[in-house]
XYZ file of C-alpha atoms in Angstrom:
187
model
C 0.620 9.060 71.437
C -1.677 12.017 71.812
C -5.032 12.571 70.161
C -3.627 14.935 67.530
C -1.064 12.352 66.338
C -3.678 9.565 66.274
C -6.069 11.759 64.311
C -3.285 12.670 61.855
C -2.433 8.952 61.400
C -6.085 7.997 60.701
C -6.501 10.960 58.341
C -3.279 9.977 56.463
C -4.489 6.377 56.087
C -7.895 7.576 54.844
C -6.223 9.913 52.304
C -3.918 7.092 51.107
C -6.907 4.750 50.656
C -8.863 7.475 48.831
C -5.928 8.244 46.483
C -5.400 4.511 45.766
C -9.114 4.085 44.990
C -9.133 7.170 42.704
C -6.011 5.931 40.883
C -7.557 2.463 40.325
C -10.808 4.059 39.131
C -8.906 6.378 36.796
C -6.970 3.486 35.213
C -10.086 1.377 34.668
C -12.183 4.232 33.316
C -13.465 2.983 29.934
C -12.953 6.306 28.249
C -9.193 5.888 28.625
C -8.862 2.244 27.610
C -8.836 0.746 24.118
C -11.265 -2.113 23.722
C -10.841 -5.020 21.312
C -13.608 -3.656 19.099
C -11.787 -0.394 18.470
C -9.553 -0.107 15.445
C -5.892 -0.260 16.329
C -3.743 0.541 13.318
C -0.713 -1.717 13.279
C 0.847 -0.159 10.184
C -0.041 2.127 7.293
C 1.375 2.087 3.750
C 0.986 4.770 1.110
C 1.547 4.402 -2.667
C 2.839 0.866 -2.300
C 3.427 -2.315 -4.265
C 3.335 -5.806 -2.824
C 4.351 -9.100 -4.403
C 2.939 -12.249 -2.785
C 4.711 -15.462 -3.807
C 4.248 -19.174 -3.274
C 6.896 -21.271 -1.503
C 8.463 -22.174 -4.881
C 8.867 -18.482 -5.787
C 5.959 -18.341 -8.246
C 3.810 -15.214 -8.046
C 0.409 -15.561 -6.360
C -0.561 -11.943 -6.926
C 0.890 -8.457 -7.262
C -0.823 -5.434 -5.688
C -0.393 -1.718 -6.259
C -2.601 0.710 -4.341
C -2.863 4.212 -2.875
C -3.121 3.178 0.792
C -3.155 0.126 3.041
C -4.220 0.153 6.675
C -3.574 -2.979 8.737
C -5.585 -3.377 11.948
C -3.901 -5.262 14.733
C -7.037 -6.265 16.664
C -8.785 -7.957 13.711
C -5.689 -8.881 11.675
C -7.308 -7.437 8.536
C -6.133 -4.912 5.982
C -8.078 -2.183 4.181
C -6.701 -1.346 0.742
C -7.721 1.810 -1.130
C -7.702 2.005 -4.963
C -6.167 -1.464 -5.378
C -5.022 -2.987 -8.636
C -4.270 -6.699 -8.295
C -2.549 -8.784 -10.925
C -2.944 -12.564 -10.947
C -1.943 -15.198 -13.479
C -4.476 -17.154 -15.466
C -3.783 -20.834 -16.277
C -2.156 -19.889 -19.582
C 0.183 -17.412 -17.826
C -1.664 -14.284 -19.007
C -2.099 -11.591 -16.384
C -5.563 -10.763 -15.068
C -5.992 -7.243 -13.681
C -8.539 -6.801 -10.875
C -9.506 -3.211 -9.984
C -11.879 -1.612 -7.472
C -12.146 1.435 -5.231
C -11.568 -0.480 -1.999
C -10.598 -3.954 -0.832
C -10.323 -5.812 2.460
C -8.002 -8.722 3.097
C -8.860 -10.968 6.030
C -6.566 -13.185 8.080
C -7.325 -16.186 5.807
C -5.788 -14.302 2.876
C -9.041 -13.803 0.950
C -9.321 -10.401 -0.681
C -12.781 -8.839 -0.964
C -12.872 -6.161 -3.650
C -15.720 -3.824 -2.707
C -17.906 -1.627 -4.887
C -17.618 -1.693 -8.678
C -15.039 -4.288 -9.701
C -13.514 -5.029 -13.096
C -11.433 -8.030 -14.123
C -9.504 -7.484 -17.351
C -7.522 -9.964 -19.420
C -5.365 -8.599 -22.237
C -3.717 -11.281 -24.346
C -1.764 -11.141 -27.584
C -4.662 -13.135 -29.080
C -7.630 -10.772 -29.421
C -10.171 -13.599 -29.121
C -8.861 -14.426 -25.604
C -9.330 -10.883 -24.235
C -12.235 -10.132 -21.915
C -13.544 -7.684 -19.332
C -15.732 -8.854 -16.477
C -17.586 -6.264 -14.381
C -19.474 -6.896 -11.136
C -19.747 -5.688 -7.526
C -18.191 -7.050 -4.335
C -15.934 -9.744 -5.735
C -14.043 -12.240 -3.537
C -10.578 -13.294 -4.729
C -8.902 -16.228 -2.979
C -5.248 -16.266 -4.086
C -4.536 -19.590 -2.329
C -7.322 -21.457 -4.151
C -7.077 -19.206 -7.242
C -10.823 -18.528 -7.300
C -13.025 -15.516 -8.028
C -16.669 -15.223 -6.978
C -19.485 -12.741 -6.539
C -23.194 -12.876 -5.707
C -23.911 -9.662 -7.627
C -24.879 -9.016 -11.232
C -22.060 -9.878 -13.624
C -21.287 -8.814 -17.194
C -18.621 -10.507 -19.307
C -17.582 -8.744 -22.514
C -15.534 -10.769 -24.996
C -14.563 -10.618 -28.646
C -17.386 -13.056 -29.414
C -20.125 -11.214 -27.483
C -21.546 -10.433 -24.081
C -22.796 -12.644 -21.237
C -24.778 -11.265 -18.293
C -26.247 -12.932 -15.228
C -26.440 -12.952 -11.459
C -23.621 -14.348 -9.365
C -20.605 -16.250 -10.607
C -17.670 -18.379 -9.550
C -14.455 -18.998 -11.403
C -11.375 -21.180 -11.020
C -8.368 -19.512 -12.585
C -6.445 -22.800 -12.814
C -9.184 -24.341 -14.955
C -10.318 -21.301 -17.003
C -13.804 -22.021 -15.749
C -16.572 -19.445 -15.260
C -19.987 -20.398 -13.905
C -22.752 -17.819 -13.912
C -25.356 -18.908 -11.373
C -28.684 -17.484 -12.630
C -30.492 -15.187 -15.084
C -27.965 -15.885 -17.825
C -28.346 -13.962 -21.094
C -25.985 -14.197 -24.047
C -25.575 -11.870 -26.995
C -23.218 -13.000 -29.764
C -21.375 -10.624 -32.089
C -21.638 -11.419 -35.819
C -18.636 -13.229 -37.269
C -16.117 -10.937 -38.970
């Protein structure tokens, strides 16, 4: 083998090594890889309705909303302009509304921003509207809770306070602090 052939062989090997190194560097370049912290949209729904049921077919909750974005990496969903309907212990529907909600992998739904919970019954004295911020709804345990200021308007009057928890199965509402009550005169 002459010097020219040997030089060409060494130069070819050096070029092959250089190209392999550049290819490996290109593939591992962070600007071209998705990390776990980045949002990866698994699916997107627009103007949708969703019915979540228990194993016996009973409704847990019913959701209508403008948009839903599910993120694969965190297994969470963002819901825009949601309206959730859940049953109270007496079978009356409660309507939960907010501008945005997030549902985590445990199934809890966090309604963010201004939230209202409305109960409309055929009996006027059972109707109410509860307003607060950043409410957590757990459909599996049938609980509502918030650490923010709460206002409950009923036929009998108004109750305000800070923070609350409620069990829908027991028609129980506990306001945690700064409770003030204003009763309406009897009609």
